[in-house]
Coordinates of C-alpha atoms in Angstrom, one line a residue:
X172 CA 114.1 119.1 82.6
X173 CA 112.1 118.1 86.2
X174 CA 108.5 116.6 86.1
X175 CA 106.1 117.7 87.7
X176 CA 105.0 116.8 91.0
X177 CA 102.5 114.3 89.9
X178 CA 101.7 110.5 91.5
X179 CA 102.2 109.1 87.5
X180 CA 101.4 105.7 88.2
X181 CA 98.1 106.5 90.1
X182 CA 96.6 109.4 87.3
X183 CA 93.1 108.0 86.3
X184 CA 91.5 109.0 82.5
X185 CA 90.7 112.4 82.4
X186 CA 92.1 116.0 81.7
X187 CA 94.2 117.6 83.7
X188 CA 95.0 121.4 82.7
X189 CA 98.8 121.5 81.7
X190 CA 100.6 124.5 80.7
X191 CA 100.2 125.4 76.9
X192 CA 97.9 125.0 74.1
X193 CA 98.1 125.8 69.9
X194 CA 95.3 127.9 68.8
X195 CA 95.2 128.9 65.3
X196 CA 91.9 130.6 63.5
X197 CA 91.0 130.2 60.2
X198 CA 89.2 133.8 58.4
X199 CA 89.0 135.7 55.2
X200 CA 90.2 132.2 53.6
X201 CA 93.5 131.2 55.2
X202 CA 94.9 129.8 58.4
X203 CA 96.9 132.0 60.5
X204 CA 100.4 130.9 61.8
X205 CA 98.8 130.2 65.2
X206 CA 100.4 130.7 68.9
X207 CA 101.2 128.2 72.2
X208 CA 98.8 130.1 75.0
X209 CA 98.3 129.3 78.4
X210 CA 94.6 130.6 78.4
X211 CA 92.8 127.2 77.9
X212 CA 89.3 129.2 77.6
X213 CA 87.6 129.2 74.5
X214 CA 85.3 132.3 73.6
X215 CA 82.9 132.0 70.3
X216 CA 79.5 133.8 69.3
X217 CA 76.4 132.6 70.8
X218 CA 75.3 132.0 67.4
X219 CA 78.8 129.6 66.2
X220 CA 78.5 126.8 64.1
X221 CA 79.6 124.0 65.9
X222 CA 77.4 125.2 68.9
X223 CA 74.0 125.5 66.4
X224 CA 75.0 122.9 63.8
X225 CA 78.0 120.5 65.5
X226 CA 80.5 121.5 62.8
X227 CA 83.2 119.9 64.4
X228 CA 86.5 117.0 63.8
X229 CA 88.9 115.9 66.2
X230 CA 91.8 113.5 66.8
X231 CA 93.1 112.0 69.7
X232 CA 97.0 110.2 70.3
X233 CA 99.8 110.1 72.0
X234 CA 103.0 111.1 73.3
X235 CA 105.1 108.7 75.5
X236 CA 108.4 108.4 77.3
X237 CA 110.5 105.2 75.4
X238 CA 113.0 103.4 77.2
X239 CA 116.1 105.1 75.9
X240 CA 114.4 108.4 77.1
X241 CA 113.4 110.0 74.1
X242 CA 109.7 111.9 74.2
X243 CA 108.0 110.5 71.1
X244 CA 104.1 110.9 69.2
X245 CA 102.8 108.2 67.9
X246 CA 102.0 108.2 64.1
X247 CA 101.2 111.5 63.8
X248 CA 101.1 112.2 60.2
X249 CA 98.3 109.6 60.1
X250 CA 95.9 111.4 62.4
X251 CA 96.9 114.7 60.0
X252 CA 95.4 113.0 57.0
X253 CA 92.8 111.4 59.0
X254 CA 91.6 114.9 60.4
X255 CA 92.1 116.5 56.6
X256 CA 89.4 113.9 55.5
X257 CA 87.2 114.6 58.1
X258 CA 87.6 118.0 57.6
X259 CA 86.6 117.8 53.8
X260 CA 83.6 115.7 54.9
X261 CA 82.0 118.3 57.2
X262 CA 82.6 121.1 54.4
X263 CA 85.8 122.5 56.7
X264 CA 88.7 123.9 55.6
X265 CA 91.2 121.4 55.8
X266 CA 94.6 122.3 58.3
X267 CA 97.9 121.7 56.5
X268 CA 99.2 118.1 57.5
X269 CA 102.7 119.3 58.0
X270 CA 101.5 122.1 60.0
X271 CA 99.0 119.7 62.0
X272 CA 102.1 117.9 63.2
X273 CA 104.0 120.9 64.0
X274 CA 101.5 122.0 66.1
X275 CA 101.8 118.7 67.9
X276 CA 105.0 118.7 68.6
X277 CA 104.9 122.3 69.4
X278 CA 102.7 121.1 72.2
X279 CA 104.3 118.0 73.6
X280 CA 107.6 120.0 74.0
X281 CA 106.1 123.4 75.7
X282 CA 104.6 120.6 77.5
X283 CA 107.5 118.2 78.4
X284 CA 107.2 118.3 81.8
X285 CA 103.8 116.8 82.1
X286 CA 105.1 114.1 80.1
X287 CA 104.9 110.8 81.8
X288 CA 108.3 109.4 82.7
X289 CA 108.9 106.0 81.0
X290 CA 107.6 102.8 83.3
X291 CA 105.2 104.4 84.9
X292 CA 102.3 103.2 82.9
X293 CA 100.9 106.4 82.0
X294 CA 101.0 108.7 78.7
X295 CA 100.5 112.5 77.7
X296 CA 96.9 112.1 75.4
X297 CA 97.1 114.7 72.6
X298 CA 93.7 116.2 71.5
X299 CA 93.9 118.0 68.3
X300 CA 90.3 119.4 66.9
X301 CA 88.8 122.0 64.6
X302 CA 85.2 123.7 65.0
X303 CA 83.2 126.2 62.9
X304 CA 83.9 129.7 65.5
X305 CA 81.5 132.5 63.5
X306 CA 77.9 133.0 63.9
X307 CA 75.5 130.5 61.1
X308 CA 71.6 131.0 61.3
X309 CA 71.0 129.5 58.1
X310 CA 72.1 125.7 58.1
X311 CA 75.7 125.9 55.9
X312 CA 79.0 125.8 56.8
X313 CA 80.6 128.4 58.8
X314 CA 83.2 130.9 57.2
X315 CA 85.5 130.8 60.4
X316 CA 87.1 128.1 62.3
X317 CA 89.1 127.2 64.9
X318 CA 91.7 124.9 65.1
X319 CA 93.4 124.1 68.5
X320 CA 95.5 121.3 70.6
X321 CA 95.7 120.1 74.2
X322 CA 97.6 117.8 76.0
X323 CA 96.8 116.3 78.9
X324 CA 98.6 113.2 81.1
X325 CA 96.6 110.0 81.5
X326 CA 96.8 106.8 83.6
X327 CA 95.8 103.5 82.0
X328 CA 92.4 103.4 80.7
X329 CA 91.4 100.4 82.7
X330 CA 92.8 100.6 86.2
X331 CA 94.1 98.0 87.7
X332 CA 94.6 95.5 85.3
X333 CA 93.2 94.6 81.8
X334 CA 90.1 92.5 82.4
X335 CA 87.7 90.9 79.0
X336 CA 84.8 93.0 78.4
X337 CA 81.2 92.1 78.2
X338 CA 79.6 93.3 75.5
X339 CA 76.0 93.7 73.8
X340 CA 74.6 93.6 69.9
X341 CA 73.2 97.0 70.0
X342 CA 69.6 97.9 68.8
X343 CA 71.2 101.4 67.9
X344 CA 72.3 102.0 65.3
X345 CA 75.9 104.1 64.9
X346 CA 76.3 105.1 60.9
X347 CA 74.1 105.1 58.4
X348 CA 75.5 104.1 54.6
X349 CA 76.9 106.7 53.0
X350 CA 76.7 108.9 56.3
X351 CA 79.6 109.8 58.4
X352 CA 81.1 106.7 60.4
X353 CA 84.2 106.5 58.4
X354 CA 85.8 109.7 59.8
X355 CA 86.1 111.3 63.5
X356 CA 83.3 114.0 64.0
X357 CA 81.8 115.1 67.4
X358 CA 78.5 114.3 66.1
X359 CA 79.3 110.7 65.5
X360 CA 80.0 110.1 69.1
X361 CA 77.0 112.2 70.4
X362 CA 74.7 110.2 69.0
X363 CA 76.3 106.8 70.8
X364 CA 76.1 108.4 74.4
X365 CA 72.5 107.1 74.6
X366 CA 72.9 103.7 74.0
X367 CA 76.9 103.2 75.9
X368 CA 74.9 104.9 78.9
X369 CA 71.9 102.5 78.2
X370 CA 74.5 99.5 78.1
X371 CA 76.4 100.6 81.4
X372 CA 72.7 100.4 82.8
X373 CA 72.5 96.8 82.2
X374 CA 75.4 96.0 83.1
X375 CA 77.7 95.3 80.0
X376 CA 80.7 97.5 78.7
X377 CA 80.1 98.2 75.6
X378 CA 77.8 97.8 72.3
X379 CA 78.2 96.2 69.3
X380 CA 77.3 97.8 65.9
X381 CA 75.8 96.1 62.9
X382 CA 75.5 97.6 60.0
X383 CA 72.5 99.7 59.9
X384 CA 71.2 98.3 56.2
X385 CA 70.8 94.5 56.6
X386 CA 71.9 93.9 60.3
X387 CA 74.0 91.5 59.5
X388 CA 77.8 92.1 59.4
X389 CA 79.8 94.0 62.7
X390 CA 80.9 97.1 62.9
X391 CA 82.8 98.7 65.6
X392 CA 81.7 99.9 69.3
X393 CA 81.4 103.7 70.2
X394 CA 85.2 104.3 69.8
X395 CA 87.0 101.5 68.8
X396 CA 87.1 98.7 66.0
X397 CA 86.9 95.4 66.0
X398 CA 90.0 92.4 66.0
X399 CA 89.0 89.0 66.0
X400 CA 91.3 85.7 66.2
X401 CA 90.2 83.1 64.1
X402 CA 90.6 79.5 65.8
X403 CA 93.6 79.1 63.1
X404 CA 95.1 82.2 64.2
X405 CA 94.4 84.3 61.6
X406 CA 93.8 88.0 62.7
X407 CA 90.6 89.1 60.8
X408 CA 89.1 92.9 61.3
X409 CA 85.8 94.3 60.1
X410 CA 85.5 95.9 57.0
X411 CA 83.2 98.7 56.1
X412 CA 83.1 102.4 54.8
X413 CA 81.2 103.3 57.9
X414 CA 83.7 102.2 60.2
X415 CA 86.3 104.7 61.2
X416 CA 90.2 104.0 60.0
X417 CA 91.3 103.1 62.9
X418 CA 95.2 104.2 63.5
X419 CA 95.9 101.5 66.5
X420 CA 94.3 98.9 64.1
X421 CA 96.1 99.5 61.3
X422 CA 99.6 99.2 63.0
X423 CA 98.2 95.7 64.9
X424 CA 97.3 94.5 61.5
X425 CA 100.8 95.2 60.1
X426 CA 102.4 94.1 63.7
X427 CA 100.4 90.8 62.9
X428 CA 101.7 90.5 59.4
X429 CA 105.3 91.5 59.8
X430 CA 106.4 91.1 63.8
X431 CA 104.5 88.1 64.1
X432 CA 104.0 86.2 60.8
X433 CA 100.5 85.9 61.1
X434 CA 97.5 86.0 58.3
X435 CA 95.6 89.1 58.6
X436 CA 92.3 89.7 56.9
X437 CA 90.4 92.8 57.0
X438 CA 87.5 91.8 55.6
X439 CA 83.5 91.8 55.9
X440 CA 82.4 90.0 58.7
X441 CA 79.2 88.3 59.4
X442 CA 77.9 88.3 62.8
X443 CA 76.7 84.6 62.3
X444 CA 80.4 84.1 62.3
X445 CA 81.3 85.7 65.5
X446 CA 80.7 82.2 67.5
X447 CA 83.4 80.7 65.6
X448 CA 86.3 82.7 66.4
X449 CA 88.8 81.9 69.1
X450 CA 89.6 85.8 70.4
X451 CA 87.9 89.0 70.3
X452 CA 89.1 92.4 70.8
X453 CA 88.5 96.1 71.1
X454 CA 91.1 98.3 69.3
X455 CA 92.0 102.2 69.5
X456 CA 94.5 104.8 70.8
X457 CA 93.3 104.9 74.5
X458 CA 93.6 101.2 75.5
X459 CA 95.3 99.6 72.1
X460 CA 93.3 96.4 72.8
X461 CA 90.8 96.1 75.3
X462 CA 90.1 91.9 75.0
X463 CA 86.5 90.6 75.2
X464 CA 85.1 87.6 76.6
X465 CA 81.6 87.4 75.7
X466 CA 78.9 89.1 73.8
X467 CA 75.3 88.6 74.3
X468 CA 73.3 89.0 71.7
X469 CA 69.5 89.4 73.4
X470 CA 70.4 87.1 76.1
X471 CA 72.0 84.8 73.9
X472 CA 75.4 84.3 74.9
X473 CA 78.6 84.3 72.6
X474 CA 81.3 83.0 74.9
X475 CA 85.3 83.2 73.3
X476 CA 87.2 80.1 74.3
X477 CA 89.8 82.8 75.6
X478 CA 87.7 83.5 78.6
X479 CA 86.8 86.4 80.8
X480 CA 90.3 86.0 83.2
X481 CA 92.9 87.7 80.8
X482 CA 93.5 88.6 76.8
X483 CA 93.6 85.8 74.3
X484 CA 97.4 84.6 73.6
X485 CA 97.7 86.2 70.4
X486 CA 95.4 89.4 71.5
X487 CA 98.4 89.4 74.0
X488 CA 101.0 89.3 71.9
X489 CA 99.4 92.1 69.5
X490 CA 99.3 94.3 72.1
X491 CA 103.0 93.2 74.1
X492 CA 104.3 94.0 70.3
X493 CA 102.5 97.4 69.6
X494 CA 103.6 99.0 73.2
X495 CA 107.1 97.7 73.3
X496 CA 107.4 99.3 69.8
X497 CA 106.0 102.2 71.2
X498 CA 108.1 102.2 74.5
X499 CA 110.8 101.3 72.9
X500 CA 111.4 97.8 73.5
X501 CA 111.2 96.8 69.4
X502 CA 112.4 98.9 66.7
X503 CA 109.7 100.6 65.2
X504 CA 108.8 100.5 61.6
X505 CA 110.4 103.7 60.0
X506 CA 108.6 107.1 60.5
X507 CA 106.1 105.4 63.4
X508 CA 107.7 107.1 66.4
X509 CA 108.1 111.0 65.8
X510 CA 110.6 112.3 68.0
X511 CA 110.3 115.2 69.9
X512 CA 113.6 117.5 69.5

């Protein structure tokens, strides 16, 4: 099947309108089977939950082009449980995992054209995400819902090369215990737009979380968690039940483990200890790791011996390992690349 007319290895971050989308709508109790449209307009009541009380989950992943020229989706049945907990955490009905990936699929193939060729550096991101659609006065959970998913090809998220971050210790705070950190709701990341635009403002990246109860132990940033390097090499990620389950992290910290033969600890981490490892990184599905060369903790520097030139060597050979599995390069662990038929 031809492309489409489209300068791949020069497409920036953003959405670009491709040809179908799955919509299905939840009422009277059920899901219905749900159709590919081209209409990529969405029309709800004035009065609909997720506009009045943000009732509203999402995903986000992709689709890529390997080597031997198969179109695959990364992990999907992980972002379908992922989104079913999220769901049950808002008070939403949850969408059938099997059907979740269906609907992916369903998507990436009416959509294979707009799938970036393989080499070009760019991906087709997949947004799956569900709202409340009826009208709610009163503050509940709505009775209807809709659940849809776009595609949309995307550049590399840093352009023109991988460069260490500078980030901040945030005075914001991004969960609360108990709250809703641990899974992927619109209203988690509304809430950070405040203080990432506050950070851009003076001049760093991104912000680091602490914990909001004692301050003390990391968190993640706005979207992504946290992977440290220990000077020992030992991979060590934050651990928390505000922090979301990251699915990039999880497949570094088994890449570490079983490609690499490294220790890897996801454990609690003190910030006190964040001077004493070697690497630092930022982990998710846009960028897989994003390094970081210092963080500045009200104007106290934290420098990482690997510097602010290029990643850390084994922040480097995390991420060589997780995209050559995913291009192709490495065999993949069974049932990580879904293939598009």
């Amino acid at each position: 099947m031809e492309k489409k007319n489209i300068d791949w290895s020069n497409l920036g971050f953003g959405y670009v309108k491709t040809d179908k989308r799955f919509v299905s709508n939840y009422k009277d109790g059920a899901w219905d089977e749900g159709v590919l449209t081209d209409d990529d307009q969405v029309v709800i009541n004035e009065c609909a939950g997720v506009l009045q009380y943000a009732q509203t989950v999402f995903e986000g992943m992709k689709a890529y082009t390997t080597e031997q020229g198969d179109i695959v989706i990364f992990r999907p049945d992980l972002n379908a449980a992922r989104m079913a907990d999220s769901a049950r955490r808002l008070e939403m009905p949850v969408y059938p995992e099997e059907k979740f990936v269906e609907a992916v699929e369903a998507v990436v193939r009416a959509n294979a054209a707009w799938v970036p060729p393989y080499g070009s550096g760019a991906t087709l991101y997949l947004r799956p995400y569900m709202f409340g659609s009826n009208a709610v006065i009163g503050v509940k959970p709505a009775d209807e819902y809709q659940f849809r998913v776009f595609a949309t090809p995307v550049g590399p998220y840093f352009k023109g090369g991988v460069k260490p971050l500078t980030i901040r210790v945030s005075d914001f705070d991004r969960a609360a215990p108990h709250g809703t950190g641990h899974i992927k709701a619109g209203l988690n990341y509304a809430m950070s737009l405040h203080a990432i635009v506050t950070a851009h403002a003076e001049g760093y990246d991104e912000n680091m979380y602490l914990d909001a109860a004692t301050r003390t132990k990391v968190e993640e940033t706005g979207g992504a968690n946290f992977l440290f390097v220990t000077k020992d090499g030992t991979v060590v990620t934050p651990k928390s039940d505000s922090i979301l389950p990251s699915i990039t992290r999880r497949s570094l910290m088994y890449v570490a483990q079983e490609y690499l033969g490294l220790k890897a600890e996801e454990r609690e981490v003190y910030f006190d200890e964040v001077k004493d490892f070697a690497e630092c990184g930022l982990c998710g599905t846009a960028a897989v790791i994003s390094p970081v060369g210092k963080v500045v903790d009200h104007g106290h520097e934290i420098c990482f011996p690997s510097g602010m030139e290029k990643m850390g060597p084994i922040t480097q050979k995390l991420y060589d390992t997780l995209t050559g599995i995913q291009m192709g390069h490495i065999e993949a662990p069974k049932g990580w690349l879904h293939v598009v038929k």
